[in-house]
Coordinates of C-alpha atoms in Angstrom, one line a residue:
X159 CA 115.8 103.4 77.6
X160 CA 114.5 100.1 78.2
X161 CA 110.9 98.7 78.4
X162 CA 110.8 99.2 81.9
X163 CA 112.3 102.7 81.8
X164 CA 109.9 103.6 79.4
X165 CA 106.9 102.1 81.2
X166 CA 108.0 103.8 84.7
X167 CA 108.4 107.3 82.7
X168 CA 104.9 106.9 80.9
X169 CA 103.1 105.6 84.4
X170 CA 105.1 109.0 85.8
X171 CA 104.0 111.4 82.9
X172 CA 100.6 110.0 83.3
X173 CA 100.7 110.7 87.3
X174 CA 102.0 114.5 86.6
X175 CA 99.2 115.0 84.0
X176 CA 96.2 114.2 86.2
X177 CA 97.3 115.9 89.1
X178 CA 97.7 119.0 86.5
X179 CA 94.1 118.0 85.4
X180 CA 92.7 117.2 88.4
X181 CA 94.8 117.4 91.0
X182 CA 94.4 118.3 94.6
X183 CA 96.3 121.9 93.9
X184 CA 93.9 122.2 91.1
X185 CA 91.0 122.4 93.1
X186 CA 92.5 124.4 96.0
X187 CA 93.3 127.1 94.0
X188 CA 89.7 127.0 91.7
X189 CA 88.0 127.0 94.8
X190 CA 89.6 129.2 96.4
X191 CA 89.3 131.3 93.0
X192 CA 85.4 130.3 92.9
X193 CA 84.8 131.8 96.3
X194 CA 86.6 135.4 96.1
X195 CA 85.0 135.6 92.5
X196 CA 81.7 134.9 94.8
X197 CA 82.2 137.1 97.5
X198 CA 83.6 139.5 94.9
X199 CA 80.5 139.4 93.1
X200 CA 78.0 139.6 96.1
X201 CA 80.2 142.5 98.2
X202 CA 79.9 144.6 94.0
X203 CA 76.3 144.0 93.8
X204 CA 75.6 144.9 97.5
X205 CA 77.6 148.1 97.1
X206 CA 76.3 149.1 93.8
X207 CA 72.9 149.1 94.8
X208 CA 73.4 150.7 98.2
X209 CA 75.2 153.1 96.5
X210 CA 72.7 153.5 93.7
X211 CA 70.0 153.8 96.4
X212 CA 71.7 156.4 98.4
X213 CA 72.6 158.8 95.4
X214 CA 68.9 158.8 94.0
X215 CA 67.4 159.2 97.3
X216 CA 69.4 161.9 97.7
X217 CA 68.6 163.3 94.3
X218 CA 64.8 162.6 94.8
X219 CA 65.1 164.5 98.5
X220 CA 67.2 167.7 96.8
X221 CA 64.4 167.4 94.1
X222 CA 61.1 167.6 96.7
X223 CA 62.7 170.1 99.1
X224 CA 63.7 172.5 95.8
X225 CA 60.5 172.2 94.8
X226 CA 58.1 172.6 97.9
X227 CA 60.5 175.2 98.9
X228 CA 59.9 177.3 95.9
X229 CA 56.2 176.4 95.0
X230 CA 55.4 177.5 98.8
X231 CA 57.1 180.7 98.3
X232 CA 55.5 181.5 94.9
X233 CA 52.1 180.7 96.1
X234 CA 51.7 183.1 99.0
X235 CA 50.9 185.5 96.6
X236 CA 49.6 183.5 94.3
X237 CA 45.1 184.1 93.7
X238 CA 43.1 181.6 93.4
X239 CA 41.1 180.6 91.3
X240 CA 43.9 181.2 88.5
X241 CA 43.6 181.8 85.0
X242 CA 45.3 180.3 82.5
X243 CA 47.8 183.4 82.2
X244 CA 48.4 183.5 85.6
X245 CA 49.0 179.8 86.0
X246 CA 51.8 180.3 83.2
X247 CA 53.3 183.0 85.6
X248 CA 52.9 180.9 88.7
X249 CA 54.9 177.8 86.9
X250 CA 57.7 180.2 85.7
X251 CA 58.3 181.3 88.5
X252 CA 58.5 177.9 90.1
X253 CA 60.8 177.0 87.2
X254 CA 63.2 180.0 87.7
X255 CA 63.7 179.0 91.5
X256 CA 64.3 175.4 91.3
X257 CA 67.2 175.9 88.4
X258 CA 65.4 176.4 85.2
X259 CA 64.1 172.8 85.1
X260 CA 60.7 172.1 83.7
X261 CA 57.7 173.1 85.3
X262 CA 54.3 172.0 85.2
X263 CA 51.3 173.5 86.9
X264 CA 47.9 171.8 87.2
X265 CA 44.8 173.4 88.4
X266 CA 41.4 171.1 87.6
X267 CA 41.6 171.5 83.9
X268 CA 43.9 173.9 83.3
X269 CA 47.5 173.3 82.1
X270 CA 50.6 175.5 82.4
X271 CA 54.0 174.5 81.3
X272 CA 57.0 177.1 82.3
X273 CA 59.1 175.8 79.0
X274 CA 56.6 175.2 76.5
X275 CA 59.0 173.8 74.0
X276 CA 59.7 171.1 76.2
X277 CA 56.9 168.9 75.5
X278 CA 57.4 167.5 79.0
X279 CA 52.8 167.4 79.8
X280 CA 52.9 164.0 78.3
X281 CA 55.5 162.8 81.2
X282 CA 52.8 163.0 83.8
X283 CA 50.9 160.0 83.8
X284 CA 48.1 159.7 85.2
X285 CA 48.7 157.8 87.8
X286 CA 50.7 160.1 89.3
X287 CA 48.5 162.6 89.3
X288 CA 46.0 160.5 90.8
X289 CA 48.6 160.0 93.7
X290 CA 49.3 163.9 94.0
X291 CA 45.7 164.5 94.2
X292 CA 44.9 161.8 97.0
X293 CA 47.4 162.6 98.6
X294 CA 49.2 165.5 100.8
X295 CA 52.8 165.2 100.2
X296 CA 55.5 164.9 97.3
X297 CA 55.2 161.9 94.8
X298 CA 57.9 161.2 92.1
X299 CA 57.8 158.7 89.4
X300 CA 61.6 158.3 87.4
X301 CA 60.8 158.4 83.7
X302 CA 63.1 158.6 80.4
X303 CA 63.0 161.7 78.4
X304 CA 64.8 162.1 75.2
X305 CA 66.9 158.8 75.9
X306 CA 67.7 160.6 79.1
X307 CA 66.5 159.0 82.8
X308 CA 64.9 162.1 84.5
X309 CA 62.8 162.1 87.9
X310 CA 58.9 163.6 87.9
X311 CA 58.6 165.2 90.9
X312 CA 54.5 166.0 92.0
X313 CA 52.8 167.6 95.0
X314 CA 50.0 169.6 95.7
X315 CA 50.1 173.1 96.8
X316 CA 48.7 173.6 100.4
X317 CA 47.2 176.5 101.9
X318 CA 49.7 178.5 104.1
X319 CA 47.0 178.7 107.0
X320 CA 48.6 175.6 109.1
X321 CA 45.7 173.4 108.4
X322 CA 47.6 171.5 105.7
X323 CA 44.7 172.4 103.3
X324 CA 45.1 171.3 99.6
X325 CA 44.6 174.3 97.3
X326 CA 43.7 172.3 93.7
X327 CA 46.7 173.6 92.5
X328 CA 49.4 170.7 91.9
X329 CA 52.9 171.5 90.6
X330 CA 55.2 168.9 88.8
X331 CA 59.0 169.4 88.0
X332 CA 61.7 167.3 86.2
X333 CA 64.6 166.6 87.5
X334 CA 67.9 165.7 85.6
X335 CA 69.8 162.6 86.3
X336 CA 72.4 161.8 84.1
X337 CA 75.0 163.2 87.1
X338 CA 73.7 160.6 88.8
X339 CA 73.8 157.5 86.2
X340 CA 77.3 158.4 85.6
X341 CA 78.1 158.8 89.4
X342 CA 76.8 154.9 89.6
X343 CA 78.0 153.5 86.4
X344 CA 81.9 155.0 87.7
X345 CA 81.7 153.8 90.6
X346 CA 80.2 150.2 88.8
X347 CA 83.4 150.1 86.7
X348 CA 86.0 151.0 89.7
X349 CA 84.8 148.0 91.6
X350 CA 84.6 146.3 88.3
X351 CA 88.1 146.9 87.8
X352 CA 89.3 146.0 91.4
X353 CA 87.6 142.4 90.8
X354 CA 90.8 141.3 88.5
X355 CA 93.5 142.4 91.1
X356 CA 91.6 140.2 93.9
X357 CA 91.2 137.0 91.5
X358 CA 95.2 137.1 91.1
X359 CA 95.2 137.6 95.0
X360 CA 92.9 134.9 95.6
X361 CA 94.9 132.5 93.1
X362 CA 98.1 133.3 94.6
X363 CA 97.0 133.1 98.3
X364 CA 95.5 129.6 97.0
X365 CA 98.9 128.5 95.2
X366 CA 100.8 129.6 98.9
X367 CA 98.1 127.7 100.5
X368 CA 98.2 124.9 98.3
X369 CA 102.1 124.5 98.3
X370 CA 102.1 124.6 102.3
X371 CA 99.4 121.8 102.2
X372 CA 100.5 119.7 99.6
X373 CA 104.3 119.8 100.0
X374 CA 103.9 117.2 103.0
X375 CA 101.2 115.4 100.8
X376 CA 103.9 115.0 98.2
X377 CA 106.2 113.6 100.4
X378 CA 103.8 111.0 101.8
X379 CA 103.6 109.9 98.7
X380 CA 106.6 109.8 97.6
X381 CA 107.4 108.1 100.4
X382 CA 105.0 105.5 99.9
X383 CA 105.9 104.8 96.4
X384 CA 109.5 104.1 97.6
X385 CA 107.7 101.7 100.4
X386 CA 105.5 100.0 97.6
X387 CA 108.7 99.8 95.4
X388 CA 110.5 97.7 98.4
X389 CA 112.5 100.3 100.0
X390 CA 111.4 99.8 103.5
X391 CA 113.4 102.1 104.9
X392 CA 111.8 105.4 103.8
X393 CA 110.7 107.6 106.0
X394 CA 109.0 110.7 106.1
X395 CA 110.0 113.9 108.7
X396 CA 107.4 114.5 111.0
X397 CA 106.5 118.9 111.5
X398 CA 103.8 120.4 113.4
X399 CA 101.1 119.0 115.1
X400 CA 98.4 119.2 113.0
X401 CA 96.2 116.4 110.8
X402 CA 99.2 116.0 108.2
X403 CA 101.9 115.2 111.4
X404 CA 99.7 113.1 112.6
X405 CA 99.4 111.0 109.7
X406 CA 103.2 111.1 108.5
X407 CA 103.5 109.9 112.1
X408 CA 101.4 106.7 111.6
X409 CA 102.7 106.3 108.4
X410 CA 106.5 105.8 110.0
X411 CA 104.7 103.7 112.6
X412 CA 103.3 101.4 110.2
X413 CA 106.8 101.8 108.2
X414 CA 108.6 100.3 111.0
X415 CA 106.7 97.8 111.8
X416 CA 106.1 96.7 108.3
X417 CA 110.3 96.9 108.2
X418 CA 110.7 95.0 111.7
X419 CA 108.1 92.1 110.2
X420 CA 110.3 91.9 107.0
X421 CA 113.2 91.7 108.6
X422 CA 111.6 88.4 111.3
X423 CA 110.8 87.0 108.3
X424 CA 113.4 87.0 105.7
X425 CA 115.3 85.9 109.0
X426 CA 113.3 82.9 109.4
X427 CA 113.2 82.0 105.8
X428 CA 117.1 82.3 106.1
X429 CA 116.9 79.8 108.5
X430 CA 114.4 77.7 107.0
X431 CA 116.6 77.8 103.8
X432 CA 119.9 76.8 105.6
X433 CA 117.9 73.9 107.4
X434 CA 117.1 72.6 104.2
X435 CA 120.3 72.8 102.6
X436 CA 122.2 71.7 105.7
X437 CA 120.1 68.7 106.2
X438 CA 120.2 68.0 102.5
X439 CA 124.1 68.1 102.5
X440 CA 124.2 65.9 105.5
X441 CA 121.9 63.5 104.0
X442 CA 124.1 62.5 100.8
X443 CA 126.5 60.8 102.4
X444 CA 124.5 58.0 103.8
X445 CA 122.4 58.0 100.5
X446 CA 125.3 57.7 98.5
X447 CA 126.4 53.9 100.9
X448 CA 122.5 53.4 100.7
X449 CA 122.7 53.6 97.1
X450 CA 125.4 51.5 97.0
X451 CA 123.7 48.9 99.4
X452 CA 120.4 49.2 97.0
X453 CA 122.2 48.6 93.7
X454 CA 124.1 45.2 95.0
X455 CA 120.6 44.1 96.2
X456 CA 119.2 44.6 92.7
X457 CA 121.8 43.0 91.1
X458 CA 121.3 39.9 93.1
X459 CA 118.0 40.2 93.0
X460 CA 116.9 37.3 90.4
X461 CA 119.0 35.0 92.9
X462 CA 117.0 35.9 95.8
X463 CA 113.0 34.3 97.3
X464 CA 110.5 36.2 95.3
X465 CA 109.3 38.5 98.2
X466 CA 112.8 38.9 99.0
X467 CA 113.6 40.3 95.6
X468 CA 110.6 42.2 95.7
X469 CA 111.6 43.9 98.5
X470 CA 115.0 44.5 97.0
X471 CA 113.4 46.2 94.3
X472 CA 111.4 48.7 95.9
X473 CA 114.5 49.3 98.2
X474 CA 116.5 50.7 95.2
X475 CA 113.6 52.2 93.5
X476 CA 112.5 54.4 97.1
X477 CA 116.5 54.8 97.7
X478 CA 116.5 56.5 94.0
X479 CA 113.6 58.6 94.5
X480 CA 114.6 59.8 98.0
X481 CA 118.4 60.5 96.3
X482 CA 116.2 62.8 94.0
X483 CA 114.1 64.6 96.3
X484 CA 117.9 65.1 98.2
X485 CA 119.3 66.8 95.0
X486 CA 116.2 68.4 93.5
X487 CA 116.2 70.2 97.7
X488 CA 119.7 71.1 96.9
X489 CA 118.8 72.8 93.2
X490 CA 116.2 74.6 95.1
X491 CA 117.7 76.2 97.8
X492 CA 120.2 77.2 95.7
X493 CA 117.4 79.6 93.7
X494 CA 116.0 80.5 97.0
X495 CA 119.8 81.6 98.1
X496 CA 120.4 83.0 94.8
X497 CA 123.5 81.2 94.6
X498 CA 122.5 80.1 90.5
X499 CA 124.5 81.4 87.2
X500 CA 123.6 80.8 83.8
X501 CA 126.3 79.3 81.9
X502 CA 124.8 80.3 78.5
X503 CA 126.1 79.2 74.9
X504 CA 124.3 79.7 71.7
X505 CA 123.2 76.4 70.3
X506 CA 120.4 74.8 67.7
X507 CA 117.6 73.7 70.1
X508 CA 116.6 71.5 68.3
X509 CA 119.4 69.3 68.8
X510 CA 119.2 69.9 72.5
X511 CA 115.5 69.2 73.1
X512 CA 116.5 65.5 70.3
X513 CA 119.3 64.9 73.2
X514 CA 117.0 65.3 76.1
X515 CA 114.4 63.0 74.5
X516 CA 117.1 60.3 73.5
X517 CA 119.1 60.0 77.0
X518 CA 116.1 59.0 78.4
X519 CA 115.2 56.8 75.9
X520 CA 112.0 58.7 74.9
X521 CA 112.2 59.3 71.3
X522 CA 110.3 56.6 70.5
X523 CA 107.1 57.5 73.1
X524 CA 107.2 61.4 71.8
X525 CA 106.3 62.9 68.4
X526 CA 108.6 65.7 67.2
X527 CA 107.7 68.9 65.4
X528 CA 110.9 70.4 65.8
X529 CA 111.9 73.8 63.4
X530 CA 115.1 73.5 62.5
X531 CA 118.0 76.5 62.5
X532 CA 116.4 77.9 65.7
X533 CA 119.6 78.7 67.7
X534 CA 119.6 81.0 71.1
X535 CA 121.9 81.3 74.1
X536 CA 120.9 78.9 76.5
X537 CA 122.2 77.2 79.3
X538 CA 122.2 73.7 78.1
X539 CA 122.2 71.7 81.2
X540 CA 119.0 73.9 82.5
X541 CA 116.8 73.5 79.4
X542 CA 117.1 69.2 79.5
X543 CA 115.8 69.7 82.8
X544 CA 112.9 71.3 82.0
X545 CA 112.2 69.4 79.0
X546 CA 112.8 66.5 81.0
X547 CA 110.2 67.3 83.4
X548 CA 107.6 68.8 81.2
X549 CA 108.0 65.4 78.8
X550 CA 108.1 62.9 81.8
X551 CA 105.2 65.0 83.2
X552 CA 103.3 64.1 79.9
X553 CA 104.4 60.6 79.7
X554 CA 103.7 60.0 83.3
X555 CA 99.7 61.6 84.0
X556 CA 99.1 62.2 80.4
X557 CA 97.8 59.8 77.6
X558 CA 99.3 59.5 73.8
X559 CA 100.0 60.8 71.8
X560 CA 102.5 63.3 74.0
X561 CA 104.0 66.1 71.1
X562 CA 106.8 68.4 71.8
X563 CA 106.6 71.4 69.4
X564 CA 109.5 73.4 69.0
X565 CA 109.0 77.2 67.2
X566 CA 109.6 80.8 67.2
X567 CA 106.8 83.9 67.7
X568 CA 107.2 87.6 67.1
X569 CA 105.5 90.2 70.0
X570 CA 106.1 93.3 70.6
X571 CA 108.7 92.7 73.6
X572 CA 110.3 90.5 70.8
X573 CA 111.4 87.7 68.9
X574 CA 110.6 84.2 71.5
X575 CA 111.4 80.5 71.5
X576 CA 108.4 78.5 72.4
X577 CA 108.0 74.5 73.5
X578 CA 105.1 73.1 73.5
X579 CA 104.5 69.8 75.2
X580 CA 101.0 68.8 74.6
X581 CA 98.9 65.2 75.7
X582 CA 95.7 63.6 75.2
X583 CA 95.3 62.7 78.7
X584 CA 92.0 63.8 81.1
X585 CA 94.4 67.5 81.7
X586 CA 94.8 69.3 85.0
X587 CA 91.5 68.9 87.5
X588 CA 89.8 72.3 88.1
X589 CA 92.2 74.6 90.5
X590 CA 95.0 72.6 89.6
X591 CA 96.4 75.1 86.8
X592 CA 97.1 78.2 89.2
X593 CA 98.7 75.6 91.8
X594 CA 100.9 72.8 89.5
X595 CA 104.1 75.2 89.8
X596 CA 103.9 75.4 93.6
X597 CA 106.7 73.2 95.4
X598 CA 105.1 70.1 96.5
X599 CA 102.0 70.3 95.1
X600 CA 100.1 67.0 93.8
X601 CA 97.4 67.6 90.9
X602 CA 95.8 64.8 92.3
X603 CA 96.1 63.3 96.1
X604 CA 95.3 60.5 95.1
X605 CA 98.5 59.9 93.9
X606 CA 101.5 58.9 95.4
X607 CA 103.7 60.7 92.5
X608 CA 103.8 63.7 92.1
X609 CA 104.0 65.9 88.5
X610 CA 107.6 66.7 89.7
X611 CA 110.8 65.5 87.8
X612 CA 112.3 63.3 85.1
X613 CA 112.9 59.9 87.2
X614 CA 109.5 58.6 87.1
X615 CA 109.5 58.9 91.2
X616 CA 107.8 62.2 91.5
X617 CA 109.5 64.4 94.1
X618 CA 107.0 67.2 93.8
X619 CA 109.5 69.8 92.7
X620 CA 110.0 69.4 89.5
X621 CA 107.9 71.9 88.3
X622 CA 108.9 74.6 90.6
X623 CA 112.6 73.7 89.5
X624 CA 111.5 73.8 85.9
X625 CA 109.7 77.2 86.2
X626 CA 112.7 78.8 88.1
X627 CA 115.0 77.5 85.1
X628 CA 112.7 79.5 82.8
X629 CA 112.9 82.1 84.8
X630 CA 116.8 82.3 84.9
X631 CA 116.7 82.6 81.1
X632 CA 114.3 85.8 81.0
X633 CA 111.2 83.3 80.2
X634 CA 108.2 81.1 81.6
X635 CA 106.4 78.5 81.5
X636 CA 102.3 78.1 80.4
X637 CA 99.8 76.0 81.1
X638 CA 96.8 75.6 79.2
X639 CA 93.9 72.9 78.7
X640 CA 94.3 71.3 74.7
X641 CA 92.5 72.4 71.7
X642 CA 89.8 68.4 72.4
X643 CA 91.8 67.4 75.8
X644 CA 95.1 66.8 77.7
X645 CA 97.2 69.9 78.9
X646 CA 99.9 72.0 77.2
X647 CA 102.5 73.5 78.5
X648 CA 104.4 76.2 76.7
X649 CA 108.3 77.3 77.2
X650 CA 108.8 80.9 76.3
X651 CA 112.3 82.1 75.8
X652 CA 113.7 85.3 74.9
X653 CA 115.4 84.4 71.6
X654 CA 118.8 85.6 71.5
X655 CA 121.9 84.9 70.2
X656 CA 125.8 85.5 70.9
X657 CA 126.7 89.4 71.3
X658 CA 123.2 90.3 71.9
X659 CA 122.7 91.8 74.9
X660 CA 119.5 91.5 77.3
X661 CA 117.3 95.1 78.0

């Protein structure tokens, strides 16, 4: 797996993880989780205390109806004022009727329990018997007993004359209910229980939700991955008529007109490209008799009237540069057509970059700091161009001394060849550094040559040429300002050698 394999998986494995972190299916399914625990919660709590309330009510109205029930019936023939033996009876007798619970009868100070090893006389507070007293129906207060929750029913016995008449006498009874904590605590853990059948419901409703949400999601993106990767043709199928349709459906409406406007332009660049090389084909023949023409008048020059040789001159200097810009047209339409092959052989670099310097005569003007042994595949022809133009460059706007350095660096991607050419002239103006590879471009408009080529007559494509060379070998070209002043550019090649291949 190569570099960019690796780098495509990792950015992919990256992509899965956060959409398993925090995806958009993640938080479909915890909210719809969140909200069926909710409603789950509320709808348990609701019922358990309805359910709560409606079993002791119904306890506490069995409890008050036992009671007044039997108390009424035992008091008809029941004299007043009582003594503490009858009192005893009275409260037994109560107790027998309403199921042998504890009884307690009441009557100004005197006290009767029915059980009296219950100790139940402490369980009447006395603000409940303050409420029996004031009052003319059945109070009850719940209470624990021997760990136990129990219910203290009060009232006060009435006369049986229909005037509703309180007698004095007040009766108090405990009710059990344990039957009824249990009743509530069972029916607490049923819908306790239920709670983790409709979690999994809930999650898997929200996975079936999320799937029928996401699934044209995922394709939308997928699909716009593909069109971000330069497939223009992907599409994505448009179902339903709903938000999602509706915005696959602008998505293939911005597809093809994205496509269409590719297609207008490559077209026109096509064009623009054949135009170029068609006009630079059909313009070398008459350079080629121009150039001819130029180099007789140069010759004869020195024989010529001073303005007339002049003139001569600048003919063959203007017929040379134009002959350049011709060719240097030609090199780059070919790059733009893709039409260029790299006739590589491995060979010591420094040797070649020595060459380039001395077949322009510049070995004199340049100082060398070149390792030697350093031998890659390169194509040879490619790499005195741009050694040309980055020296001539230097020569040309820069100031000595110009320094061509010539060494090797270790990164990560690799082992590299680097050249640095490097002057003490004023360097690239501000702005100039992001533009000085564009075709055309002058660092200074001032000037009528361009940083361009090796001729001295500056084309303006030189650069561009250079950096698509670089290019063609798997490297680049820098620029930087220098350490004090000047510029440096820097030549990066991949180093490698015969029977390596390229990742």
């Amino acid at each position: 797996m190569n570099r960019t394999d690796r780098g495509r998986h990792g950015a992919a494995s990256t992509r899965r993880s956060r959409r398993l972190v925090g995806g958009l299916r993640t938080r479909l399914v915890a909210t719809f989780v969140a909200v069926a625990l909710i409603s789950a919660v509320t709808a348990t709590a609701l019922a358990y205390r309805e359910a709560r309330t409606a079993i002791l009510q119904r306890t506490q109205n069995a409890a008050v109806n036992d009671l007044r029930e039997r108390a009424t019936a035992v008091a008809a023939d029941f004299d007043l004022p009582p003594d503490q033996q009858s009192l005893s009876r009275f409260a037994a007798k109560v107790s027998e009727g309403v199921g042998v619970r504890p009884v307690v009868a009441r009557y100004q100070d005197l006290v009767a329990v029915s059980d009296s090893l219950a100790g139940t006389e402490d369980l009447i507070t006395i603000d409940l018997r303050t409420a029996v007293r004031a009052g003319d129906g059945a109070r009850f207060q719940r209470v624990v007993w021997r760990g136990e929750p129990y219910l203290v029913v009060g009232m006060p016995v009435t006369y049986a004359d229909g005037d509703r008449r309180t007698s004095g006498l007040e009766v108090f009874a405990l009710a059990d209910l344990r039957a009824e904590r249990d009743d509530t605590a069972a029916l607490l853990d049923s819908v306790r229980a239920g709670t983790v059948p409709v979690m999994l419901l809930a999650a898997a409703l929200a996975l079936l939700a999320a799937g029928t949400v996401l699934r044209p999601v995922r394709k939308l993106g997928r699909a716009t991955r593909e069109l971000a990767a330069g497939d223009l043709g992907s599409r994505v199928a448009v179902t339903g008529h709903d938000e999602l349709a509706d915005l696959a459906r602008t998505f293939n409406e911005t597809a093809d007109a994205l496509q269409a406007s590719d297609a207008e332009l490559r077209g026109q660049e096509a064009k623009a490209r054949r135009f170029v090389a068609d006009v630079s084909h059909e313009l070398r023949t008459p350079l080629a008799a121009m150039t001819m023409v130029a180099t007789v008048l140069e010759e004869d020059a020195d024989q010529l009237p001073p303005d007339a040789a002049r003139a001569a001159r600048t003919v063959g200097a203007e017929t040379a540069r134009l002959c350049r810009l011709v060719e240097d047209l030609m090199e780059i339409s070919r790059f733009d057509a893709k039409a260029v092959r790299l006739n590589g052989a491995e060979m010591d670099l420094a040797d070649t970059v020595r060459a380039s310097l001395a077949l322009r005569g510049w070995t004199d003007r340049v100082r060398t700091h070149l390792r030697e042994g350093v031998r890659a595949v390169v194509d040879r022809r490619r790499v005195d161009v741009i050694v040309a133009n980055l020296v001539g460059n230097a020569l040309r706007h820069g100031a000595p001394p110009v320094t061509v350095t010539l060494g090797t660096t270790l990164a990560t991607d690799g082992e590299w060849v680097t050249l640095e050419v490097a002057d003490q002239g004023p360097g690239l103006p501000p702005g100039a550094r992001e533009r000085v590879f564009d075709r055309f471009y002058k660092a200074d408009a001032a000037r009528t040559r361009g940083a361009a080529d090796d001729s001295g007559q500056g084309s303006g494509l030189g650069t561009a040429i250079a950096l698509e060379n670089a290019r063609l070998h798997g490297g680049t070209i820098d620029v930087a300002d220098g350490p004090q002043r000047g510029a440096v550019f820097t030549l990066r090649l991949p180093l490698r050698r015969s029977g390596e291949g390229t990742e």
